[in-house]
mmCIF file of C-alpha atoms in Angstrom:
data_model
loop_
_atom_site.group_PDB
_atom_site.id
_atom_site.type_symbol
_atom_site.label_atom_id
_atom_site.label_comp_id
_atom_site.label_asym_id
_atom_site.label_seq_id
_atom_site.Cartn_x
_atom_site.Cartn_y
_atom_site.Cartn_z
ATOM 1 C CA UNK A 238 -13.993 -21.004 6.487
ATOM 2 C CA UNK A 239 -13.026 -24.591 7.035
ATOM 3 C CA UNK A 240 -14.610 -27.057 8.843
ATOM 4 C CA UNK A 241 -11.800 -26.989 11.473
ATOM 5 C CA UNK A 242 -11.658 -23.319 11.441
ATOM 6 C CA UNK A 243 -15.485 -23.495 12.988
ATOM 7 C CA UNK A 244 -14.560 -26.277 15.315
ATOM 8 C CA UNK A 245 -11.631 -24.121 16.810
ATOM 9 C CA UNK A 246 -13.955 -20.926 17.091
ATOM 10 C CA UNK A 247 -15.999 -22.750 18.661
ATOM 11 C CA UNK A 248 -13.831 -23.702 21.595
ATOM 12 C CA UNK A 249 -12.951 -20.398 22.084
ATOM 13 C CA UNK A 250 -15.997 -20.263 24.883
ATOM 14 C CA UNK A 251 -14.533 -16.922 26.465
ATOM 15 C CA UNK A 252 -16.012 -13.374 25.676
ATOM 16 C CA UNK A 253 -13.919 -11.799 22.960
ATOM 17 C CA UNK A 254 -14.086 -8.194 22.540
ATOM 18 C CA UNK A 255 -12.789 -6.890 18.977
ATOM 19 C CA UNK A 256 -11.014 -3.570 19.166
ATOM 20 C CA UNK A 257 -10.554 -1.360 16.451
ATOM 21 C CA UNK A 258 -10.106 1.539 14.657
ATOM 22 C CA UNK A 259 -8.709 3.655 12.288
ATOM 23 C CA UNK A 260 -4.874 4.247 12.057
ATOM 24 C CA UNK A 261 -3.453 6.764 14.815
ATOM 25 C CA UNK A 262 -6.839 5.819 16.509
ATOM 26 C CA UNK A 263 -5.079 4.524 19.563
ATOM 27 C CA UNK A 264 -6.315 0.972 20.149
ATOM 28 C CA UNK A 265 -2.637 0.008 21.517
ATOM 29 C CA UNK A 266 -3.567 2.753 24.491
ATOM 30 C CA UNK A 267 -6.772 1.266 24.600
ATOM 31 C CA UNK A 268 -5.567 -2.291 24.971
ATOM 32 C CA UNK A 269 -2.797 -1.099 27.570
ATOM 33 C CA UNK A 270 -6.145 0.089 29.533
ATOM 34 C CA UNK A 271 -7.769 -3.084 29.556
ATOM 35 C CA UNK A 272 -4.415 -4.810 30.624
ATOM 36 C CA UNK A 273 -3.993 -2.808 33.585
ATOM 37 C CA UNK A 274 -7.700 -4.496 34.460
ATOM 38 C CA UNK A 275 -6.457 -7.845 34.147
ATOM 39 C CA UNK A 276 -7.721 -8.212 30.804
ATOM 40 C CA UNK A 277 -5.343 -10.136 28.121
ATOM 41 C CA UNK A 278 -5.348 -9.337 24.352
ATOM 42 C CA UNK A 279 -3.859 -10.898 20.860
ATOM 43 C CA UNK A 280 -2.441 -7.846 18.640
ATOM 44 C CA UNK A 281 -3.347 -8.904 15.003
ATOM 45 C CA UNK A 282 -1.023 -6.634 13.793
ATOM 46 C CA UNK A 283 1.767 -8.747 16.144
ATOM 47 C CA UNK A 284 0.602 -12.021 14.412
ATOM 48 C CA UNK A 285 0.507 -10.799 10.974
ATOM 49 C CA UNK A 286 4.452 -9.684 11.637
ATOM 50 C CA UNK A 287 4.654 -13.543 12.679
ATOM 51 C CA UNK A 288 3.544 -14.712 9.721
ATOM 52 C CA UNK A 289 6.129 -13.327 7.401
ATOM 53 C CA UNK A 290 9.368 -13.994 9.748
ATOM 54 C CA UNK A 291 12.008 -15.619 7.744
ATOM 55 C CA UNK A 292 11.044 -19.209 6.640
ATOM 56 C CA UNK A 293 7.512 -18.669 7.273
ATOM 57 C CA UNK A 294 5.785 -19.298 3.497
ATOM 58 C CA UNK A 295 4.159 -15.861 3.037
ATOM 59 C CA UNK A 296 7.365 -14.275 3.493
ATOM 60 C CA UNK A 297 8.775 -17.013 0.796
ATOM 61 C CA UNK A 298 6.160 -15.735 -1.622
ATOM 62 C CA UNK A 299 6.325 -12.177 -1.041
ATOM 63 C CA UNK A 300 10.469 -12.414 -1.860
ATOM 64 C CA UNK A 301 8.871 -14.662 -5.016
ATOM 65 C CA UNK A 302 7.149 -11.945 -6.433
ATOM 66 C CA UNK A 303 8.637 -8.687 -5.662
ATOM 67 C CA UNK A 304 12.227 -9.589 -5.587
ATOM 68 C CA UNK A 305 15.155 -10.042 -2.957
ATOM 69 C CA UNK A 306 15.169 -6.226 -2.524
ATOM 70 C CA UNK A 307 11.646 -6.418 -0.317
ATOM 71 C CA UNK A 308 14.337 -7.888 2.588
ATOM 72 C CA UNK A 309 16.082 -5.644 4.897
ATOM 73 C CA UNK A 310 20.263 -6.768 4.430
ATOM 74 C CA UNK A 311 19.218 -9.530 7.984
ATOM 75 C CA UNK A 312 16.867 -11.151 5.691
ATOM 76 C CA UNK A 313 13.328 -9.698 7.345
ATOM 77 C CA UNK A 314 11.135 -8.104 5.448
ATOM 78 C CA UNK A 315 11.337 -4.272 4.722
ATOM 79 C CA UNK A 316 7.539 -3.483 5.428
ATOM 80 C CA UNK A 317 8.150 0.287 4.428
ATOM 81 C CA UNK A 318 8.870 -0.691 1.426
ATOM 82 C CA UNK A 319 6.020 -2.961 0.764
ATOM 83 C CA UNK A 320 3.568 -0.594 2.040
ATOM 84 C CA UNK A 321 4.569 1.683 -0.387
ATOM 85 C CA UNK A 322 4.418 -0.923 -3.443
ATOM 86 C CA UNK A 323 0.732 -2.075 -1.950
ATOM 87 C CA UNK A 324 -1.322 0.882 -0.882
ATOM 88 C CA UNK A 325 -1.189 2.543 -4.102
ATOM 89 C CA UNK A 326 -1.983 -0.630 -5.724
ATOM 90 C CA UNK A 327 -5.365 -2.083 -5.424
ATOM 91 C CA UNK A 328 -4.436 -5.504 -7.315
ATOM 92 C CA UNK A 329 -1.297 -5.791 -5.202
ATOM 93 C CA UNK A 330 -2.614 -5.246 -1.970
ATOM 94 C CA UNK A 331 -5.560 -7.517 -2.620
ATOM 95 C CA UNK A 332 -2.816 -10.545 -3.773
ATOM 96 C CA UNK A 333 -1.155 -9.793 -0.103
ATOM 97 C CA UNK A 334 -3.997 -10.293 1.851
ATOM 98 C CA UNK A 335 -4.976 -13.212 -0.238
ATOM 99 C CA UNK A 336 -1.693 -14.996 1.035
ATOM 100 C CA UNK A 337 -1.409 -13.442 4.575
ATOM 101 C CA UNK A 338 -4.793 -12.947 5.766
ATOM 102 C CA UNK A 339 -6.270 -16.522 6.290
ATOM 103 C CA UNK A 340 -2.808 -17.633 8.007
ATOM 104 C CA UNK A 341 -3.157 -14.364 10.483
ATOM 105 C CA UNK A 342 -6.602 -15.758 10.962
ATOM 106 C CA UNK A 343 -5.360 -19.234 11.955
ATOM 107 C CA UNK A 344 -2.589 -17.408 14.267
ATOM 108 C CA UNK A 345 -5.204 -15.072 16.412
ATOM 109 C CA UNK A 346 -7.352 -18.212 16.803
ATOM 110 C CA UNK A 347 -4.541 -19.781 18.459
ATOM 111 C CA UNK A 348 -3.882 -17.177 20.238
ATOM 112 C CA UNK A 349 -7.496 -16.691 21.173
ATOM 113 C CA UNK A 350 -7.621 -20.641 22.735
ATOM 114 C CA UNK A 351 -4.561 -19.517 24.702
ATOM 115 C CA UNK A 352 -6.412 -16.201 26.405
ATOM 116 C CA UNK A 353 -9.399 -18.555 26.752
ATOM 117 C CA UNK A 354 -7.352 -20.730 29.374
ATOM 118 C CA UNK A 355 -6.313 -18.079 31.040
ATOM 119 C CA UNK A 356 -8.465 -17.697 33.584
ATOM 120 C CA UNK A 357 -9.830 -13.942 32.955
ATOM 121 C CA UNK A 358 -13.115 -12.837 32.247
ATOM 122 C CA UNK A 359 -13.090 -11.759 28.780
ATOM 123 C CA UNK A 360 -10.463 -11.037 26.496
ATOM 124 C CA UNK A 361 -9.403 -8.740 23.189
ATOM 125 C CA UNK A 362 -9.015 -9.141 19.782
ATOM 126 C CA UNK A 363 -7.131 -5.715 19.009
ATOM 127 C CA UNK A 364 -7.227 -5.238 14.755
ATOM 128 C CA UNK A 365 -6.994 -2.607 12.217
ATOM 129 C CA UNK A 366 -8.946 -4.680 9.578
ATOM 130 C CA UNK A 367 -11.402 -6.717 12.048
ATOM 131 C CA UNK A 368 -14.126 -5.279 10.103
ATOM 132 C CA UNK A 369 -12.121 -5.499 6.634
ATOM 133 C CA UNK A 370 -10.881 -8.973 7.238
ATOM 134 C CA UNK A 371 -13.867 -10.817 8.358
ATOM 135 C CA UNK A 372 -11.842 -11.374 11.900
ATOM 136 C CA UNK A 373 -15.446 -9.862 12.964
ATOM 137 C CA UNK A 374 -16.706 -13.735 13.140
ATOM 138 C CA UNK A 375 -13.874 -14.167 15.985
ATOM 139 C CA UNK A 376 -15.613 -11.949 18.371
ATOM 140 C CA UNK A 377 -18.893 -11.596 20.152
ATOM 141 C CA UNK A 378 -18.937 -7.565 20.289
ATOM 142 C CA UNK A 379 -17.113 -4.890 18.398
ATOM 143 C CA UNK A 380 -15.494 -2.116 20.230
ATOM 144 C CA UNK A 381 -14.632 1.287 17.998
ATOM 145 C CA UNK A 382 -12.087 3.319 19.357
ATOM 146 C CA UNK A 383 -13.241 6.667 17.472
ATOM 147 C CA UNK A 384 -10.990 10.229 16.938
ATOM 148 C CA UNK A 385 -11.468 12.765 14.284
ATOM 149 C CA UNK A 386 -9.743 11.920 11.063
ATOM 150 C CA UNK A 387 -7.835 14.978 11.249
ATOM 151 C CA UNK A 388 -6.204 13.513 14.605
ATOM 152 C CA UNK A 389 -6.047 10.584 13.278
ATOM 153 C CA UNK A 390 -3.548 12.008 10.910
ATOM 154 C CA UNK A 391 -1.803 13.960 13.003
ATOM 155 C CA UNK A 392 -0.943 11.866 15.534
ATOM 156 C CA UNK A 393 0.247 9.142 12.533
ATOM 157 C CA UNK A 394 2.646 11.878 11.365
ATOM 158 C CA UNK A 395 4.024 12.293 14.516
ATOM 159 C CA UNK A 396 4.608 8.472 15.642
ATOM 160 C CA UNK A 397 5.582 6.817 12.285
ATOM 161 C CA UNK A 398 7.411 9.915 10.469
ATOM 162 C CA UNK A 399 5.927 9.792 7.337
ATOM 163 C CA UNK A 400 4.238 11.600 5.178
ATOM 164 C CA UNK A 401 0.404 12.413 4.418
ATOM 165 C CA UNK A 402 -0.217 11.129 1.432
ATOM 166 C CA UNK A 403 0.683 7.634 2.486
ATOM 167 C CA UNK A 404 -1.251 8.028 5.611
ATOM 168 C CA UNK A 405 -4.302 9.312 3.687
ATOM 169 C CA UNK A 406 -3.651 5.973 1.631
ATOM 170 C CA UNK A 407 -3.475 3.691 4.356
ATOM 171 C CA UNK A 408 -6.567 4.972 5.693
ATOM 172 C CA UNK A 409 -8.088 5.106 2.155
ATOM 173 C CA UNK A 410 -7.720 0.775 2.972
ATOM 174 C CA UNK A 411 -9.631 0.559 6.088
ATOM 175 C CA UNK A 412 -13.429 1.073 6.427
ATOM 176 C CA UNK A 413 -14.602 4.205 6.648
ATOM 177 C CA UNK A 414 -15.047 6.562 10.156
ATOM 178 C CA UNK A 415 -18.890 5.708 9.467
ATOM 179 C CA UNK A 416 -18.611 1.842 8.666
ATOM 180 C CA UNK A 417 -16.779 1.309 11.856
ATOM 181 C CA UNK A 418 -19.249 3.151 13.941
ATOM 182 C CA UNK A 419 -22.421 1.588 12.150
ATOM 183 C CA UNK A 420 -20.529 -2.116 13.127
ATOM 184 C CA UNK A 421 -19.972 -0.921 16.471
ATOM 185 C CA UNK A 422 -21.556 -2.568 19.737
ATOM 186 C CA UNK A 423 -19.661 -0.348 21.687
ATOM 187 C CA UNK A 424 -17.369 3.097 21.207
ATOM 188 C CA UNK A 425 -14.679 4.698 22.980
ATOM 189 C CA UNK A 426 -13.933 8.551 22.370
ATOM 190 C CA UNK A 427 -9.930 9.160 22.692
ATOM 191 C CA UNK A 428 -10.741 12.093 20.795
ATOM 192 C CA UNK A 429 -9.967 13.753 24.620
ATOM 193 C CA UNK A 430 -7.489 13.202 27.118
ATOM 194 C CA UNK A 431 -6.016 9.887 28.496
ATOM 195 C CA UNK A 432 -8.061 10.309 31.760
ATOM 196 C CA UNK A 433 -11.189 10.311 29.970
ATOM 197 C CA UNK A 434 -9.906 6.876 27.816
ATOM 198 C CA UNK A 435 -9.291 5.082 31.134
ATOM 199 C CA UNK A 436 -12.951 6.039 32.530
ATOM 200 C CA UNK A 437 -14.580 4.614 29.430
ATOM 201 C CA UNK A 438 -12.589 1.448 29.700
ATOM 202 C CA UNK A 439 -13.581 1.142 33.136
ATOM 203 C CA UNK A 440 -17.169 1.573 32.673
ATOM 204 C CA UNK A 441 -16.789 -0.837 29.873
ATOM 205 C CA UNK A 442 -14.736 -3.347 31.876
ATOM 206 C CA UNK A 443 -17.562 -3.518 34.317
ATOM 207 C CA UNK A 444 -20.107 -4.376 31.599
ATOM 208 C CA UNK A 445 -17.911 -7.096 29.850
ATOM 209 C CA UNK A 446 -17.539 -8.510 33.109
ATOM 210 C CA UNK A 447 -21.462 -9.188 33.758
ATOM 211 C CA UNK A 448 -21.540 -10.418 30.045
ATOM 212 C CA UNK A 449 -19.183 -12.984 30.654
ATOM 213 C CA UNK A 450 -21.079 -14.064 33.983
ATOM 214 C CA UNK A 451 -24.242 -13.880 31.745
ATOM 215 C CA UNK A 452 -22.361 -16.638 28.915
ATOM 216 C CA UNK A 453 -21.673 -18.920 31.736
ATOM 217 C CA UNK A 454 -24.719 -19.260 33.785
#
């Protein structure tokens, strides 16, 4: 991390709660919660989609090495079809994050500063990888939003209509169930209904709150 990378996580002088968990987890749900409570969040998955909009540089190198047939015909990239080039390819996936990830990094901190202003208590850091990345260093507590793998899988199936295998790889790349829960400060069940989410984020939302108060007595 650079010096200036430091300096701007160090400004960020609000609570920030990381949320994550595996794919099909439901973090978005989760984050929709804590919205309802006032509570403002930065989607790492929304910034990393930033950084490879036409003209931004990653995108330029992605096109560089995999062709002009990683584009969709309005000049966006085609993530389907780099997810499938990536996830069964250690090396490749590895060169990705190596151009995307500290530029996603530099986006959620800006982001971050911007929540920080805001005026609210606390706010969310909401990322597949937080634990993966190193993003971790962005935020004071981890929250793991936990479901059986099997639902995980499931519920993947039915949202982004495609098949298991490529599920099964894409959760083959982020930590294990167990990693996740031995990094976790805190852990939400949405193994259940969506009544039962909302009264965890409650409870939660009340103990975030008194945090914050703590960090600026």
């Amino acid at each position: 991390m650079s010096t200036d990378d430091r300096q701007a996580e160090a400004e960020i002088a609000t609570l920030v709660v990381g949320v994550t968990g595996g794919i099909g987890s439901g973090k978005s749900a989760v984050a929709d919660a804590f919205g309802d409570l006032g509570i403002g969040w930065v989607d790492a998955d929304q910034v990393a989609r930033e950084v490879v909009m036409p003209g931004e540089p990653a995108l330029a190198a992605i096109v560089e090495r995999y062709g002009p047939t990683i584009l969709q015909p309005d000049g966006t990239l085609d993530r389907r079809a780099l997810r499938t080039r990536i996830f069964d390819d250690e090396a490749q996936r590895q060169w990705l994050e190596h151009e995307t990830h500290p530029r996603i990094r530099q986006g959620l901190m800006r982001h971050l500063e911007r929540l920080a202003g805001s005026g609210a208590p606390y706010c969310l850091l909401v990322s597949p990888l937080l634990i993966e990345s190193g993003q971790r260093e962005l935020v004071d507590r981890i929250l793991v939003v936990d479901v059986p793998q099997e639902l995980q899988i499931s519920r993947t199936l039915a949202r982004d209509g495609v098949d298991r295998r490529q599920v099964e790889s894409i959760m083959a790349a982020q930590s294990p169930r167990e990693h996740r829960l031995a990094a976790a400060d805190d852990v939400i069940d949405n193994g259940r209904d969506h009544q039962h989410l909302l009264e965890q984020v409650a409870r939660l939302d009340i103990r975030y709150r008194q945090m914050a108060r703590s960090r600026e007595r």
